[in-house]
Every structure is written in structure tokens, then in C-alpha cells.
Amino acid sequence: MAALLSAAISRVHMLSTSDHASVVSINLFVALLCACIVIGHLLEESRWINESITALLIGLCTGVIILLTTGMKSSHLMVFSEDLFFIYLLPPIIFNAGFQVKKKQFFRNFITIMSFGAIGTLVSCAIITLGVTQMFKRLDVGPLDIGDYLAIGAIFAATDSVCTLQVLNQDETPLLYSLVFGEGVVNDATSVVLFNAIQSFDITHMDHRIALQFIGNFFYLFVSSTMLGVLTGLLSAYIIKKLYFGRHSTDREVALMMLMAYLSYMLAELFYLSGILTVFFCGIVMSHYTWHNVTESSRITTKHTFATLSFVAEIFIFVYVGMDALDIEKWRFVSNSPGTSVAVSSVLLVLVLAGRAAFVFPLSFLSNLAKKTQNEKISFRQQVIIWWAGLMRGAVSMALAYNKFTSLGHTHLRGNAIMITSTITVVLFSTVVR
Amino acid sequence: MAALLSAAISRVHMLSTSDHASVVSINLFVALLCACIVIGHLLEESRWINESITALLIGLCTGVIILLTTGMKSSHLMVFSEDLFFIYLLPPIIFNAGFQVKKKQFFRNFITIMSFGAIGTLVSCAIITLGVTQMFKRLDVGPLDIGDYLAIGAIFAATDSVCTLQVLNQDETPLLYSLVFGEGVVNDATSVVLFNAIQSFDITHMDHRIALQFIGNFFYLFVSSTMLGVLTGLLSAYIIKKLYFGRHSTDREVALMMLMAYLSYMLAELFYLSGILTVFFCGIVMSHYTWHNVTESSRITTKHTFATLSFVAEIFIFVYVGMDALDIEKWRFVSNSPGTSVAVSSVLLVLVLAGRAAFVFPLSFLSNLAKKTQNEKISFRQQVIIWWAGLMRGAVSMALAYNKFTSLGHTHLRGNAIMITSTITVVLFSTVVR
């Protein structure tokens, strides 16, 4: 009987081997995500570690194991796919950010948040771009053009709104929390918009007309993306309020909210707008209007489902980044010139610090001028906290760096490989040391 | 300014055209899903229509529009991918079936349900296989071998547990409901197990040894898949109970439950077992143990999230089937021999009726012998309802038919094309006329 069975099993075996590799990697990924959640929970009390760091470390360890078992050939299971990140992982994270934001504080400080998020990112990007343009020529990084420098500026101007929040407490410091959180989200969106704008222009032949086009494009993307998000959110509220009057069905409501949120993101992509901004404002409108038209159980369900999806997507990204951090292909270039790599990472860290200081303090000063009561003003101590809390670089930076400096997950140029490894170093360093 | 903007937009245009086709189809699909939910809700009062039929009809209409706009070339946006169905759409549907089943009624009638689901499916499959073997030779369907006939038996032995339930009411007829629902789920699992077993054996050279292997394989799959599901479910309950003692976090609990449910399915696929059975029993165990260890908001969230995911996955399948039903490639074969196609569909419908009658009445009789009180017995009227309610064929039949008779979404053989179109006809007919 045992012989029969084993024969039978080997039969089934042969049949499905073709896509068995993907089944193995899905299994490993899901198991790692579970492990991250459990370990992250166990370490919750600790001040020094959280789910993101756990996920990074677990990814690193798995990377080492894969590296050893495959004979130093590769450390990752799947090639980094932009589609995976931009179509499946990013939308729930950003939507949830919009959905969970404290709207009262957010709209009270709307102008400050928008100026921190939009103008601040531009300032930060400009300073980092100028800095790297000056420094990298001396460091012999490799052939990078002005488009690459601008892209580096955009990549490192993106703060990680998620990690950031683990330093602050919403109940103890509501003003700070809403400022840093709101800034983080607008900043995420701005840097993606900026990055796309840079990508789609031929910056090597910069002139007056192109600069104007660039600014026009930026504002067009910003305004129309926001409008699309607000409209989709309002439409969902209208549909649920008008059509479902008197007879509510939780499953339908939840399904409609999820699908319409996703639709807003995909519509923005369809019209070549910024899906990030759209889905963020769709989240705000949905939590402000749609959420109040649904049943009590729909409210609880949507609140936790969106948070859970966002949470899982983030952990997924961190495990992936941890696993990919050891990719031998990239480090081979670096090992030939370790000095350059350390120098690049240090320069980037210093520029991130400087770029952030260059807008937090002046913009806080301007914001304080507009406020009447002392209570609403941002004290110097608070400014320092805002500066420090927003220094972390996370998943969005990683995704943009991969988008810019790799093609289909592989790096062939020395300069590009150094940029990827430096991004990983900065993300690891700023996440762990804070 | 307008000229500048349009120039800018066309720039962005060019850059992202490569994967813009997939963005368009995702948009269309999400919009169609939203439309199905809204229209399905508006038509809820109607006895004659529901979400499944709405989705089918909307899919059909969209298919017609695509057919006209592409100049009669194709009616669908994406090629049917088994991976999409078996890795992403089926697990939430089956898990939710296990999660929402009324366990008290289910376990009280466990033996009846298992015999209906497992033995009934086998009987039904055998009768349909014998019937088509006899009839199809006379009808000149095309070159089909015994493996194909067995596959047809397995495909049409799968009832659609979802459509089925819209005829019955859980509160009015609890016994009938639990019997038909439980049977539907076990039946889904059995027909997939059976189908896989048939696929993996070379039935053309049938002999004593292979028959024994076949039965051994079937039982091995059945028992080990069930065990794996129960174990994963218990593990999730243990983790949540032990680790989370005293400090509950809804997002973590929900994420862990979702990930572990999915893990159970993927583990089964990893070990070449039946993911369907595994995830079904994992759902039962999770709703019986894990669900009682989590916070109140986790309970509400998981209940509705799983139901919503399952609901969306089903609608997705029906829209897809509706869209694909018009695929010109398949109907071209049929239009050459319309008589054969009508005859095949009619033969299949009659065999489905006969196959179901052949096990519902005898097994009910046997089940009644074992019951002591009159109240627990299944009356003749109830037997007729069970027989009639389980006649519908739905998404699982479609998916299996695609798996068997198409390669990468295309049909090249006449016999195969007729089988696909007949499956679509039977699904449409049995769903609409009931």
C-alpha cells in the first residue's frame, strides 16, 4: 500500500511541478509574515524594536539562509516587481493613512501640513539634489546624469509616515501627531508625484520652457488627483446613502467601499494622475462621509480591515526589503569600493538631516506668524521633534529607488548598484537608530 | 498653458503605455464589480434574479460591447488563468463557507452530509460519466477519451453551494439548509479532489492496480487534507490564545487569522493535497476555536471581511464567465454544428438530474434508517427539495471545465470547444431557471 501511495504521490508530483516554485515562495512569504506579527507582538513592550524592524531582520535572516542554500547565488525568492508594489501593496497603505487620520486636527492644521508636505518636500529634494550633485562628482560614484540626481532628491525626500508614528503618541501630543502624520502622507504623495514628473522629463536639456512645463505638470497632477479622490469618495457616500436607504447589508457596504477605494486609485493610474494622492483623499472623504452612512458592524469591519491590509502590506514590503538587502549582485560592486559606498551613505544621511532642517524651522516660523494664540504655535522643542521624527526613510523610498535604479530587479551599472545599497543602508540605519 | 499641459501629458502617456492595457482592464473589472453589487442590491426583492445572475448578465453585455469594439475579434479582457482562480479566488470562497457554516446542525448531520457530499458526488460522477460515454459516441462530439469522460463526470457532479442557498432560508428550514449547504461544500471539495485524481492518472490503460491506486490516492488526499486544515486551525487558536493573553490587538488578530487561513491552503498545495478541503476544515476550526479567543471587534471584522472577500470573489468569477461566454473562438466550432451542441447540453442537463436523483433518494432512505425520532428523518418532500436545490452548476464547474478543456484560455479542438460552450449553457440555464 505504501509503495502504491508513493507511486501515486509521485504521479501527482510531476503534474504540478511547473508552478510549484511560486507555491513554495508564497508559502514562505505567508509563514514569514505570520512570524513577524507574532514576534512583533511579543516585542511590543520594547522601545527599541517594532514590527518593521522585526520584518527587516527576519527578511535579512531568510536572505542569509537562501543565500547559503543556493550556494551564494541569490538571496531572494522573487524579483522585485513594481506592479506588485504600486498596484497591490501601496494603495491599501495610503488609503488607510487617509482613512484613519484625525480629521479635526488635520483640517485645523491643513495649511501647515500642506506646506510641510508639499513645499517641504520640494525644499528637501532641492537640497539633496544639489548636495549629491556636488559631492558625488568628487566621490567617483559612476555615470549619473542630472535626472538621476533629481530622482535621488525625490527618493530621499520621502519620509516614512508609518515608522515615524511609532515615536509619537496620538493622545499625548495631538498637535505634533497630526502634523507629523499629515506631513508624512502628503510628503509620500508629493515625492511620488515629483519622482514621476522627473522621470517623464528629459532633464538633461533643461531650459526655461521645460522648467515651466515641469511646474505646470506638477500642479496639474496635484489638483486633478486630489479632485478625483474627493469625487470618488463622495460618489461612494452618495451610492451607499441613496441606494441602501432602509435596508443595509454589511457585506455589500464593505465590498463597495473597498472596491471604490481601489477604483479611485486605478482611475488615477488610468488618467496618468497620482494614485497615491487620489486614494489618500478618497480615504479622508470616505471616513468623513461614507463611514457615517453605513451600519455599526460595517464601521467596525472597514476600520479594522483597512488597518489590517495596510499593516500586512507594510510588513510584506519590509520582509522583502530585508531579503533583497543581501542580493549578492549589488554588493559585488560595492565590495570593490567599500570606501565609496560608506561615503555615499554618509553623505545621503547628512543631506537628509540638512534637507529636513532647511524646511521644518523656516516653515514652522511662518506658520507661527499666522497663528493667533500661543497654544496653537509650534514651540522650538516641538520643531526639533518634528525634524527628528520625520528623518526615517522607509518603504516608499525603497520602492522609488528600485523603480529608478534597477531594471526588472537586476542592477548592471556600478553607479546604480551603489545607489540601491546606499538606499538600503539609509533605510536600515534610520529605522533602527532613532 | 493648455498646449504645454497637453504636451506634458502626452509625455507621461508614452512612458507608461507598456502596462496601461492591464490598468484599463483592472479598472473595467472593478467598475463592473461595483455595478453588480449596486444592481444586485436594487433587485434583491426579486425572486428571479440575484447577484450571480446580474454578474453573468453584466459580463455578457460587456462581452458584447468588447466584441463590437474590437471588430468581432475577442470578447474578454484577460485570458482565463487557473492561477488567478485557484490561488486567489477560490480560497476565500471555500474558507468562508467553512467559517460561516452552522456548526451545530453541521456536526449533528455530519454523517449524512459527508455521505451526500462524498458518496453522492461519486455516484453522480459515475452516472454522468457512463451517460456521456454512451451518448457522446452517437452524437459525434469529437475525439474524447475515457479521461475526458471521467473529467466531465467530475465537473458536472459539482453543485454550486452559493446559488443553492439563495433558494433556502436558514431560519425557516434549518435541517434542509444545513444538509444542502454542507453537502454543497463537501461536494465542491470532493469534485476537485476527484478531478485532480482523474487528471493525474492515465485512465486509458485502466486495470486492477491503477483502480486501487486511484482509490488509495483519493482517500489519502481526503484524510490528510482534512487533518492539515484542522491542525492549522488549532495552531491559530493556540497562538492567539497563548501569546495574546491579556493584551489584544484587533489588527494583529485579524491579520493572523487571514494569513493562517491562506497559509493552510497554500501548505496543502505545497504538499500536493486538496487545498479546498484543507481550507474548509480550517474555516470550521477557526470559527469554532480561534474566533472565541479574539476581541469583540475582531469577531465582527473577521466575520464580515471573510464574507465580503468571498462575495467579491464569486461576483468576479461570474462577471468573468459572462464575459468569456461570448468568446467567438469557441462558438465558431459550435455554429458549424448547432444541433450537436444543443444535444450535448440537453444530455448533460438530463444526466445531472438523473445523477442527483440516483443518490439523494437512496442515501436519504439509508440516513432515515439510522435516525430514531420522526423529527430527524428526511421526509419525501424534503428529499425532493434537496434534489432540486442542488441542481445548479456554478463557478467551480466552470473553473474545472476551463482547466480541463482549454490550454492557456484557448480552445483548438472541436470537442473541447463544444464541452466549454455546453458547460456555459448548463451553468447559465441551471442558474437562471430554477
XYZ file of C-alpha atoms in Angstrom, chain A residues 122-347:
226
model
C 10.404 70.339 -2.679
C 12.969 72.152 -0.494
C 14.305 68.870 0.846
C 14.509 67.423 -2.660
C 16.308 70.527 -3.994
C 18.891 70.487 -1.179
C 19.583 66.758 -1.509
C 19.826 67.076 -5.300
C 22.275 69.998 -5.051
C 24.265 68.190 -2.358
C 24.632 64.939 -4.259
C 25.446 66.777 -7.491
C 28.386 68.440 -5.726
C 29.547 65.513 -3.620
C 29.114 62.535 -5.957
C 31.373 64.031 -8.635
C 34.206 64.019 -6.114
C 33.384 60.515 -4.833
C 33.602 58.837 -8.263
C 30.247 57.078 -7.949
C 29.797 56.330 -11.615
C 27.966 57.794 -14.566
C 24.869 59.545 -13.183
C 23.097 62.365 -15.029
C 21.032 65.260 -13.696
C 17.850 63.171 -13.951
C 19.412 60.623 -11.611
C 20.405 63.347 -9.122
C 16.872 64.761 -9.120
C 15.495 61.258 -8.650
C 17.814 60.747 -5.657
C 16.486 64.027 -4.246
C 12.882 62.833 -4.636
C 13.650 59.382 -3.221
C 15.292 60.681 -0.055
C 12.754 63.445 0.455
C 10.105 60.791 1.232
C 9.725 60.262 4.991
C 8.256 57.033 6.290
C 4.943 58.078 7.813
C 4.468 54.682 9.409
C 7.710 54.241 11.312
C 7.500 57.880 12.251
C 4.275 57.412 14.154
C 5.704 54.786 16.435
C 7.718 57.540 18.115
C 4.735 59.789 18.783
C 1.524 59.187 20.690
C -1.779 60.444 19.332
C -3.322 61.118 22.761
C -0.343 62.729 24.486
C 0.740 65.062 21.697
C -2.221 65.516 19.340
C -0.809 68.586 17.545
C 2.578 67.014 16.880
C 1.000 63.734 15.850
C -1.324 65.314 13.315
C 1.468 67.497 11.929
C 3.972 64.693 11.513
C 1.418 62.172 10.281
C -0.276 64.570 7.868
C 3.071 65.773 6.612
C 4.251 62.199 6.121
C 1.272 61.324 3.951
C 1.297 64.493 1.832
C 5.051 64.055 1.602
C 4.701 60.465 0.350
C 2.340 61.655 -2.317
C 4.481 64.678 -3.223
C 7.637 62.662 -3.636
C 5.891 60.140 -5.876
C 4.369 62.958 -7.968
C 7.750 64.665 -8.100
C 9.509 61.440 -8.951
C 7.085 60.682 -11.793
C 7.388 64.233 -13.082
C 11.192 63.914 -13.077
C 11.045 60.513 -14.749
C 8.860 61.778 -17.582
C 11.038 64.761 -18.481
C 14.277 64.879 -20.336
C 16.114 66.958 -17.746
C 19.491 66.766 -19.445
C 18.365 69.547 -21.800
C 16.892 71.820 -19.151
C 15.650 75.195 -20.321
C 13.100 77.854 -19.465
C 10.246 76.157 -21.316
C 10.825 72.722 -19.813
C 11.007 74.172 -16.296
C 7.616 75.804 -16.848
C 6.181 72.563 -18.247
C 7.557 70.762 -15.228
C 5.852 73.093 -12.750
C 2.624 73.056 -14.769
C 2.651 69.272 -14.850
C 3.273 69.115 -11.097
C 0.318 71.348 -10.248
C -1.941 69.666 -12.786
C -1.182 66.273 -11.212
C -1.646 67.600 -7.686
C -5.007 69.313 -8.229
C -6.648 66.788 -10.530
C -5.549 63.801 -8.412
C -6.999 65.386 -5.299
C -10.253 66.204 -7.083
C -10.609 62.661 -8.417
C -10.118 61.216 -4.926
C -12.670 63.576 -3.387
C -15.194 62.853 -6.158
C -14.866 59.067 -5.868
C -15.229 59.303 -2.095
C -18.346 61.454 -2.402
C -19.789 59.122 -5.039
C -19.368 56.147 -2.698
C -21.112 58.090 0.085
C -23.940 59.025 -2.293
C -24.413 55.478 -3.557
C -24.452 53.970 -0.090
C -26.738 56.657 1.323
C -29.280 56.830 -1.516
C -29.454 53.258 -2.724
C -29.212 51.477 0.567
C -31.776 53.574 2.359
C -33.656 51.480 4.879
C -32.079 48.133 4.190
C -28.424 47.815 4.970
C -26.259 44.869 4.114
C -22.828 44.879 5.742
C -21.121 42.678 3.173
C -22.294 44.828 0.277
C -21.307 48.044 2.029
C -17.844 46.786 2.893
C -17.353 45.387 -0.618
C -18.453 48.658 -2.208
C -16.155 50.729 -0.012
C -13.158 48.516 -0.730
C -13.846 48.352 -4.461
C -14.498 52.073 -4.842
C -11.363 52.969 -2.889
C -9.363 50.726 -5.169
C -11.221 52.072 -8.195
C -10.162 55.624 -7.286
C -6.523 54.548 -7.278
C -6.805 52.682 -10.564
C -8.770 55.504 -12.215
C -5.964 57.889 -11.296
C -3.468 55.498 -12.866
C -5.727 55.238 -15.918
C -5.694 59.012 -16.414
C -1.932 59.199 -15.651
C -2.531 61.029 -12.364
C -1.066 60.310 -8.921
C -2.925 57.323 -7.495
C -1.367 57.982 -4.092
C -2.881 61.433 -3.669
C -6.201 60.284 -5.095
C -6.558 57.317 -2.783
C -5.415 59.373 0.216
C -8.128 61.988 -0.304
C -10.628 59.256 -1.158
C -9.790 57.742 2.247
C -10.365 61.063 4.014
C -13.715 61.648 2.289
C -14.822 58.058 2.873
C -14.063 58.209 6.589
C -15.797 61.598 6.811
C -18.957 60.883 4.785
C -19.359 57.261 3.657
C -18.391 55.793 7.006
C -21.261 57.582 8.762
C -23.859 56.188 6.361
C -23.147 52.520 6.994
C -24.193 50.099 9.730
C -22.311 49.809 13.007
C -20.775 46.466 12.034
C -19.689 47.871 8.656
C -17.913 50.662 10.531
C -16.005 48.278 12.762
C -15.252 45.968 9.846
C -13.972 48.646 7.475
C -11.901 50.343 10.162
C -10.074 47.165 11.109
C -9.941 45.616 7.642
C -8.264 48.649 6.114
C -5.840 48.856 9.041
C -5.058 45.138 8.737
C -4.499 45.245 4.981
C -2.205 48.234 5.367
C -0.349 46.524 8.220
C 0.187 43.319 6.223
C 1.280 45.237 3.105
C 3.881 47.124 5.144
C 5.282 44.013 6.768
C 5.411 42.394 3.349
C 7.483 45.278 1.995
C 9.883 45.171 4.943
C 10.384 41.403 4.714
C 11.008 41.838 1.022
C 13.480 44.668 1.546
C 15.293 42.677 4.234
C 15.535 39.690 1.919
C 16.693 41.753 -1.002
C 19.217 43.713 1.047
C 21.649 40.798 0.743
C 21.341 40.420 -3.013
C 24.879 39.410 -3.922
C 24.700 41.032 -7.354
C 24.533 44.512 -5.878
C 27.055 44.066 -3.101
C 29.650 42.696 -5.515
C 30.034 46.164 -6.993
C 30.202 47.660 -3.520
C 32.843 45.256 -2.233
C 35.160 46.536 -4.936
C 34.968 50.026 -3.474
C 33.773 49.901 0.142
C 35.048 53.408 0.862
C 32.861 54.972 -1.824
C 29.793 53.150 -0.591
C 30.240 54.228 3.038
C 30.904 57.786 1.871
C 27.767 57.809 -0.303
C 25.596 56.543 2.543
C 27.037 59.094 4.975
C 26.609 61.951 2.506
